Coordinates of C-alpha atoms in Angstrom, one line a residue:
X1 CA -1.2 -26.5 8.7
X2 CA 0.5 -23.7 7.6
X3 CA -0.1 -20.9 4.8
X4 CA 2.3 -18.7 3.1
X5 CA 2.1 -15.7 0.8
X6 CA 3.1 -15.9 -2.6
X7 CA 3.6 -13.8 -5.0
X8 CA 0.8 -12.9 -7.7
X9 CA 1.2 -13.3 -11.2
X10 CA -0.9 -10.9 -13.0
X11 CA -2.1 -13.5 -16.0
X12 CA 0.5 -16.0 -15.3
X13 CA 1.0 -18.7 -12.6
X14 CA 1.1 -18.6 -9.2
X15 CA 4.8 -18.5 -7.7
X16 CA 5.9 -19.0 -4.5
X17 CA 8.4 -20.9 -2.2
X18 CA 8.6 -22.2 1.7
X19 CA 10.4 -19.6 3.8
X20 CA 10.3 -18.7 7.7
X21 CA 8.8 -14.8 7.2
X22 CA 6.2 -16.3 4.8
X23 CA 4.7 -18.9 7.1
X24 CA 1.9 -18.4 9.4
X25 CA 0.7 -21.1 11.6
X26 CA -3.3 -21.5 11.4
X27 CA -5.2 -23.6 13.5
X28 CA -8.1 -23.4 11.3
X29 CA -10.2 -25.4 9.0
X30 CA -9.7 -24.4 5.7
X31 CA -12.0 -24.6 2.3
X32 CA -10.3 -25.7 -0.6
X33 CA -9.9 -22.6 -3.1
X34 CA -10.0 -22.4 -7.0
X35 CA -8.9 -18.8 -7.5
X36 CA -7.9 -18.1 -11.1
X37 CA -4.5 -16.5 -11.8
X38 CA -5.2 -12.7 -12.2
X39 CA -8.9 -12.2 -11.0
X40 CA -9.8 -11.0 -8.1
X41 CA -11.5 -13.4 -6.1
X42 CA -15.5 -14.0 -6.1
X43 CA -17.1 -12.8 -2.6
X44 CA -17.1 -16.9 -1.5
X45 CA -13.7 -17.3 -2.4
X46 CA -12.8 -14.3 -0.1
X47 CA -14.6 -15.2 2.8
X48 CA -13.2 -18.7 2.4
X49 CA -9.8 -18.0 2.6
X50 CA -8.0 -18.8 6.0
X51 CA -7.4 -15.0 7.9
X52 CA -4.3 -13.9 6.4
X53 CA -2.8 -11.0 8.4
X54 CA -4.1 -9.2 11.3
X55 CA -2.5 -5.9 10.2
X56 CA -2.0 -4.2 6.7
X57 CA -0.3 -1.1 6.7
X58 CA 0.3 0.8 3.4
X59 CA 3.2 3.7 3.3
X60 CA 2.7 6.0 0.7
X61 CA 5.7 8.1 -0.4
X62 CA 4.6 11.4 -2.1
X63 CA 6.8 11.7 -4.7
X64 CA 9.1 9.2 -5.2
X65 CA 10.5 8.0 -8.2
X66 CA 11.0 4.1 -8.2
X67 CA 14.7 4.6 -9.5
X68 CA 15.3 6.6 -6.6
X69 CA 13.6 4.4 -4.3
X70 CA 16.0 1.4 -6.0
X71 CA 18.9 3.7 -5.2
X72 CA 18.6 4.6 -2.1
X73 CA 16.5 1.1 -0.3
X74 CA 19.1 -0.6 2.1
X75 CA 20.1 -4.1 0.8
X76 CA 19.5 -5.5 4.1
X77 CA 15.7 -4.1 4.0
X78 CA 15.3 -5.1 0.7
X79 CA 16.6 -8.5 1.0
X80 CA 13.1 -8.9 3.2
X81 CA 10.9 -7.5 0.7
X82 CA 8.6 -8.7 -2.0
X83 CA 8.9 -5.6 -4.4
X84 CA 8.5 -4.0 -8.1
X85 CA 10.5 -1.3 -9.8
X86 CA 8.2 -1.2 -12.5
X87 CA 5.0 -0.6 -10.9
X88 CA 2.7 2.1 -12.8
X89 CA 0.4 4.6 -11.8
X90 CA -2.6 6.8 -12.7
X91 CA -2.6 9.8 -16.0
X92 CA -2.9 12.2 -14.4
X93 CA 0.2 11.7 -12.5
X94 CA -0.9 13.9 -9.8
X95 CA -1.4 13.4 -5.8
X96 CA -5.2 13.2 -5.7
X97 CA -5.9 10.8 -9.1
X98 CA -3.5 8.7 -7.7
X99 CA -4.2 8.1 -4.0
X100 CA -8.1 8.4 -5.3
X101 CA -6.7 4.9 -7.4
X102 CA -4.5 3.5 -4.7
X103 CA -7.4 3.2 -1.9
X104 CA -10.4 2.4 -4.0
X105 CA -9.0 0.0 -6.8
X106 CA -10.0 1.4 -9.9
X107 CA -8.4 4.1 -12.1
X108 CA -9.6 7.8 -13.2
X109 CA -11.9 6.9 -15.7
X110 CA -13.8 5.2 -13.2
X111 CA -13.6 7.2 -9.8
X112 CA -14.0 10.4 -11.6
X113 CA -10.7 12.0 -9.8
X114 CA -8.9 14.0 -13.0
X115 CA -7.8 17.2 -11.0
X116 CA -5.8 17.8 -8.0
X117 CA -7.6 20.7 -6.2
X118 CA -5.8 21.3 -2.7
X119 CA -10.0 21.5 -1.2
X120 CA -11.9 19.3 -2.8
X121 CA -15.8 19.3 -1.9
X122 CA -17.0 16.7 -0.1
X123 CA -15.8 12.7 0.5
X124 CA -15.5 10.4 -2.2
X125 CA -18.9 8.4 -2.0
X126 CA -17.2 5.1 -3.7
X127 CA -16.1 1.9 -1.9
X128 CA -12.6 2.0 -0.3
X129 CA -10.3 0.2 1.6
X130 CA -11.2 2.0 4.8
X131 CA -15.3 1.3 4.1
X132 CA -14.6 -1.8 3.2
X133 CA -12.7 -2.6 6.6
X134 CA -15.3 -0.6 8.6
X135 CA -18.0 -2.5 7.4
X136 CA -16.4 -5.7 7.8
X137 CA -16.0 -4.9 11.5
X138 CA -12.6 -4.0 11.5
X139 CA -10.9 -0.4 12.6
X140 CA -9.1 1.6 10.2
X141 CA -6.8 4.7 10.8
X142 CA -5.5 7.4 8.1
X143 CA -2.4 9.4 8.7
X144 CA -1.8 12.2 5.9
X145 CA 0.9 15.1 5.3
X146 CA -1.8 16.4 2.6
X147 CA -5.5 17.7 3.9
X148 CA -6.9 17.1 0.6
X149 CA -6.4 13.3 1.3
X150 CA -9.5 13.5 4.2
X151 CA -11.1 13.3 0.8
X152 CA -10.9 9.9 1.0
X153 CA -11.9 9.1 4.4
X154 CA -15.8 9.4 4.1
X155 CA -16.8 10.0 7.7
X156 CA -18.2 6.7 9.4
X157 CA -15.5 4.5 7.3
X158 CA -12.7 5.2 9.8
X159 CA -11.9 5.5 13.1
X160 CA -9.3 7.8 13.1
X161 CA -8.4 10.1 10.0
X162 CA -5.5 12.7 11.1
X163 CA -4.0 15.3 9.5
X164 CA -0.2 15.9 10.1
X165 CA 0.8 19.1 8.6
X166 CA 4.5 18.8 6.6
X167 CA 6.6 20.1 7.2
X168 CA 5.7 20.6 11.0
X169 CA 5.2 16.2 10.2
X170 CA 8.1 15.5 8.5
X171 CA 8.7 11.5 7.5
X172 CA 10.0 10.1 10.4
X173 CA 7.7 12.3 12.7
X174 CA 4.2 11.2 10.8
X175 CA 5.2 7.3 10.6
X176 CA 6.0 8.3 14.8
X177 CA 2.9 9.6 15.3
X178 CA 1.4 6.6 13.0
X179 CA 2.4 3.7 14.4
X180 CA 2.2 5.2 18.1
X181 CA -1.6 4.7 16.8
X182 CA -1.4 1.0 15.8
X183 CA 0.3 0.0 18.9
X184 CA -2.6 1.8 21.5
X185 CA -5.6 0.9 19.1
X186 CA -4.2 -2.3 16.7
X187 CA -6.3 -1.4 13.3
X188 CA -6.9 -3.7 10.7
X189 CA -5.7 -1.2 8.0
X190 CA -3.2 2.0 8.6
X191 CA -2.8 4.0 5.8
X192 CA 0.2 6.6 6.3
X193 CA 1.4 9.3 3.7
X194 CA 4.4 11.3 3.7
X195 CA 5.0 14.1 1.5
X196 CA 9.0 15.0 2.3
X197 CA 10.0 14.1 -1.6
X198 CA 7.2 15.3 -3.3
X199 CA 8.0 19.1 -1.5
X200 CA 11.6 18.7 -2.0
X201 CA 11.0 17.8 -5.5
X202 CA 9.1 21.2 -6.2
X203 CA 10.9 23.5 -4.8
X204 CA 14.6 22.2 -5.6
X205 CA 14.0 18.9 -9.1
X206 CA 13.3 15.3 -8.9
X207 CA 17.0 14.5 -9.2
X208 CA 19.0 16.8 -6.7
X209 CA 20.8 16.2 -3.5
X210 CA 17.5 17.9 -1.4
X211 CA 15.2 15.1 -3.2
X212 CA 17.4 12.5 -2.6
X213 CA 18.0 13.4 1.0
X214 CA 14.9 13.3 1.6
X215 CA 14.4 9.9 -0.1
X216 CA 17.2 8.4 2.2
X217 CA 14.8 8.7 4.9
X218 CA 12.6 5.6 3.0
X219 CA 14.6 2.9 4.5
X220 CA 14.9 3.8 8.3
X221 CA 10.6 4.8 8.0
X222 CA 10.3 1.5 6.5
X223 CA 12.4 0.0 9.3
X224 CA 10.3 2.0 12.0
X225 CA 7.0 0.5 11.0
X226 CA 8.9 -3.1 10.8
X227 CA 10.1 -2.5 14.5
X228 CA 6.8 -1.5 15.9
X229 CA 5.6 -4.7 14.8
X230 CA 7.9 -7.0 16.0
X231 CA 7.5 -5.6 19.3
X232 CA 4.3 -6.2 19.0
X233 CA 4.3 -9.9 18.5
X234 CA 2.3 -9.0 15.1
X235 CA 5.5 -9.2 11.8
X236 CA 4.8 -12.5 11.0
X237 CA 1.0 -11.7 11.0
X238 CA 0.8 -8.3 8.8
X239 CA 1.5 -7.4 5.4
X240 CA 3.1 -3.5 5.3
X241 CA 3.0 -2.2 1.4
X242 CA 5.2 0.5 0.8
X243 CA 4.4 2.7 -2.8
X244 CA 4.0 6.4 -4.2
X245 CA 1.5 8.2 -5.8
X246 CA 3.8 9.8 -8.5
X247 CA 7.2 10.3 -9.6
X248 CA 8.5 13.6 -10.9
X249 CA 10.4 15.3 -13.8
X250 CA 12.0 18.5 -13.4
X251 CA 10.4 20.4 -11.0
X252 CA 6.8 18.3 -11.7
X253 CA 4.6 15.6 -12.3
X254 CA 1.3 14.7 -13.6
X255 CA 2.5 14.0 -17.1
X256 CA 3.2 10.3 -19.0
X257 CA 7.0 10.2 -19.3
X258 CA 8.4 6.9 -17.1
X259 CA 9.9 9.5 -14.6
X260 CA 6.2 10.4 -13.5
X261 CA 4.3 7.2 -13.8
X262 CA 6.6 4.8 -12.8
X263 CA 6.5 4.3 -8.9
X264 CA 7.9 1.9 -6.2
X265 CA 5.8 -1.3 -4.8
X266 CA 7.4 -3.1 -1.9
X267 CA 5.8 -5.3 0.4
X268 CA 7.2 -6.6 3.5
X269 CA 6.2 -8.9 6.8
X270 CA 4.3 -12.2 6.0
X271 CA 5.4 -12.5 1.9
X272 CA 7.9 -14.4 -0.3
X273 CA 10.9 -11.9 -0.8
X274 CA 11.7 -11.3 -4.2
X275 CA 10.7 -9.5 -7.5
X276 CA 7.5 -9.4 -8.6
X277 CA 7.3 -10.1 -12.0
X278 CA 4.2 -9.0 -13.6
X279 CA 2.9 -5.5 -14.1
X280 CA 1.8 -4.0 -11.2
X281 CA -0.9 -1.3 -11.0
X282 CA -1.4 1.5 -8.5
X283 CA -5.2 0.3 -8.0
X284 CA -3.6 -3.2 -7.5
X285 CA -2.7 -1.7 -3.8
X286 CA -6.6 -1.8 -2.5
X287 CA -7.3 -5.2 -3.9
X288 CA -4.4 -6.5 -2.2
X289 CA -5.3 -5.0 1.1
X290 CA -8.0 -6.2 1.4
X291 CA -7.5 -9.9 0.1
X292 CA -4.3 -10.1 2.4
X293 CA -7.5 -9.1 5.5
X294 CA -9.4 -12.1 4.4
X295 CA -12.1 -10.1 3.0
X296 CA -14.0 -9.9 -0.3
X297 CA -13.0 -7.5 -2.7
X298 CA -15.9 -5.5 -4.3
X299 CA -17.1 -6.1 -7.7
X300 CA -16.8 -3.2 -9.1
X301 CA -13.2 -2.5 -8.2
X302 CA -10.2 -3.3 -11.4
X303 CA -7.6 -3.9 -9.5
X304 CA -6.3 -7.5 -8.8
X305 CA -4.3 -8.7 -5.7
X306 CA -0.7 -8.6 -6.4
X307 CA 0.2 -10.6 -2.5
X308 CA -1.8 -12.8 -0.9
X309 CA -2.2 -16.0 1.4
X310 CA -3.8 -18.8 -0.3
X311 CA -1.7 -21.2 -0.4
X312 CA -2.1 -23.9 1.7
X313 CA 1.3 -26.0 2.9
X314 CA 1.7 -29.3 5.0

């Protein structure tokens, strides 16, 4: 038996096609599945689904536009991926909205997260993709350039949550440090963010050659946490998402224009390279996370699984 992942269609069909990275050999027993295009699926559903991945890693590039992204992605990297240029994120476009959206699945107006204070009191007390690993049993890391991040990672809901201070931790450095992690301690989930665009972006504009120098660094990051993998026996068996929290316009973000809210979404390992067609959501990221783990995704979360394994192929 084998399974492959295929990707989502948001309220279409699902679409997907036989390739070597997208299979997985399971010797498992498997219960038949009904999941209806563009819902999350019901807690039964979850739990039936055949273990997907053993690893998800999700790479979150402070900062970066998707057209940027686009531009400066190798076409060898890319011809691996399963990726969006049209992926959108949360108004306000701003670091703490949007990584509050990314990790717990739902947008502001639900999570409550409308500023971006560089100390904000206290932990979020919602579920995320960290509790909802932890309390499924599984280990889960958090690797930040930003301290106001820790905001997310209630204590008790990871087993590691490490600030690496940019630009001591520049990208290559914090992905280093990172994935040094993953091989000693193999978590279930790995959440690593970089902030090298977002600071260039500041202090010199979204569109100069300091931006997109530090953009250039996407691919050979992306290719780092690819590499540990392999090594590891464990590509074939992981789902690494790659995404940002916010563009930028001029010298800032947090506004509506396409340059802010429109943001990269790339996935890579077990999945069906390719473009994804329908609209992607930044609060799509948690749901996918953890469908591609095997587990169920909590009620009250919005977002819906834009990757996942359940397909079943002779």
């Amino acid at each position: 038996m084998t399974v492959r992942l295929i990707v989502h269609s948001r309220r279409g069909k699902w679409k997907g096609g036989a390739s070597l990275a997208a299979r997985l050999l399971v010797a498992v027993t498997v219960v038949s599945l009904a999941l209806v295009p563009g819902r999350p699926p019901t807690v039964a559903q979850a739990r039936a689904i055949p273990q997907p991945v053993r690893h998800v890693v999700i790479l979150s590039i402070d900062g970066a536009r998707a057209d940027a992204t686009r531009a400066v992605i190798s076409s060898a990297l890319l011809a691996r991926a399963a990726y969006s240029w049209t992926a959108q994120t949360t108004l306000p476009s701003s670091t703490l909205p949007a990584h509050t959206s990314m990790l717990t699945g739902v947008p502001p107006a639900v999570h409550g997260m409308r500023s971006n204070p560089d100390n904000p009191r206290g932990y979020i007390q919602i579920p995320t993709v960290f509790s909802v690993v932890t309390q499924n049993g599984g280990r889960a890391a958090a690797f930040v350039n930003k301290r106001k991040l820790l905001f997310l990672v209630r204590p008790g809901t990871a087993a590691r949550a490490e600030y690496l201070p940019y630009p001591r931790y520049k990208m290559l450095a914090a992905v280093q440090e990172a994935t040094r992690y993953l091989v000693q301690h193999e978590p279930r989930l790995l959440f690593i963010h970089v902030a090298d665009p977002d600071a260039q972006g500041h202090r010199y504009g979204w569109t100069t050659e300091p931006y997109i120098a530090a953009m250039r660094q996407v691919s050979e990051a992306v290719s780092a946490i690819l590499d540990v993998l392999m090594r590891m026996g464990r590509l074939d068996d992981s789902l690494v998402i790659v995404t940002a929290d916010h563009g930028g316009r001029g010298r800032l973000h947090g506004g509506s224009s396409p340059e802010e809210t429109t943001v990269p979404w790339l996935a890579f390992g077990a999945v069906q390279p390719g473009p994804i067609i329908k609209p992607v959501m930044i609060y799509d990221t948690a749901a996918t996370a953890v469908a591609a783990l095997g587990l169920a995704i909590p009620r009250t979360w919005l977002g819906a699984p834009v990757v996942q394994i359940v397909e079943k192929v002779r």
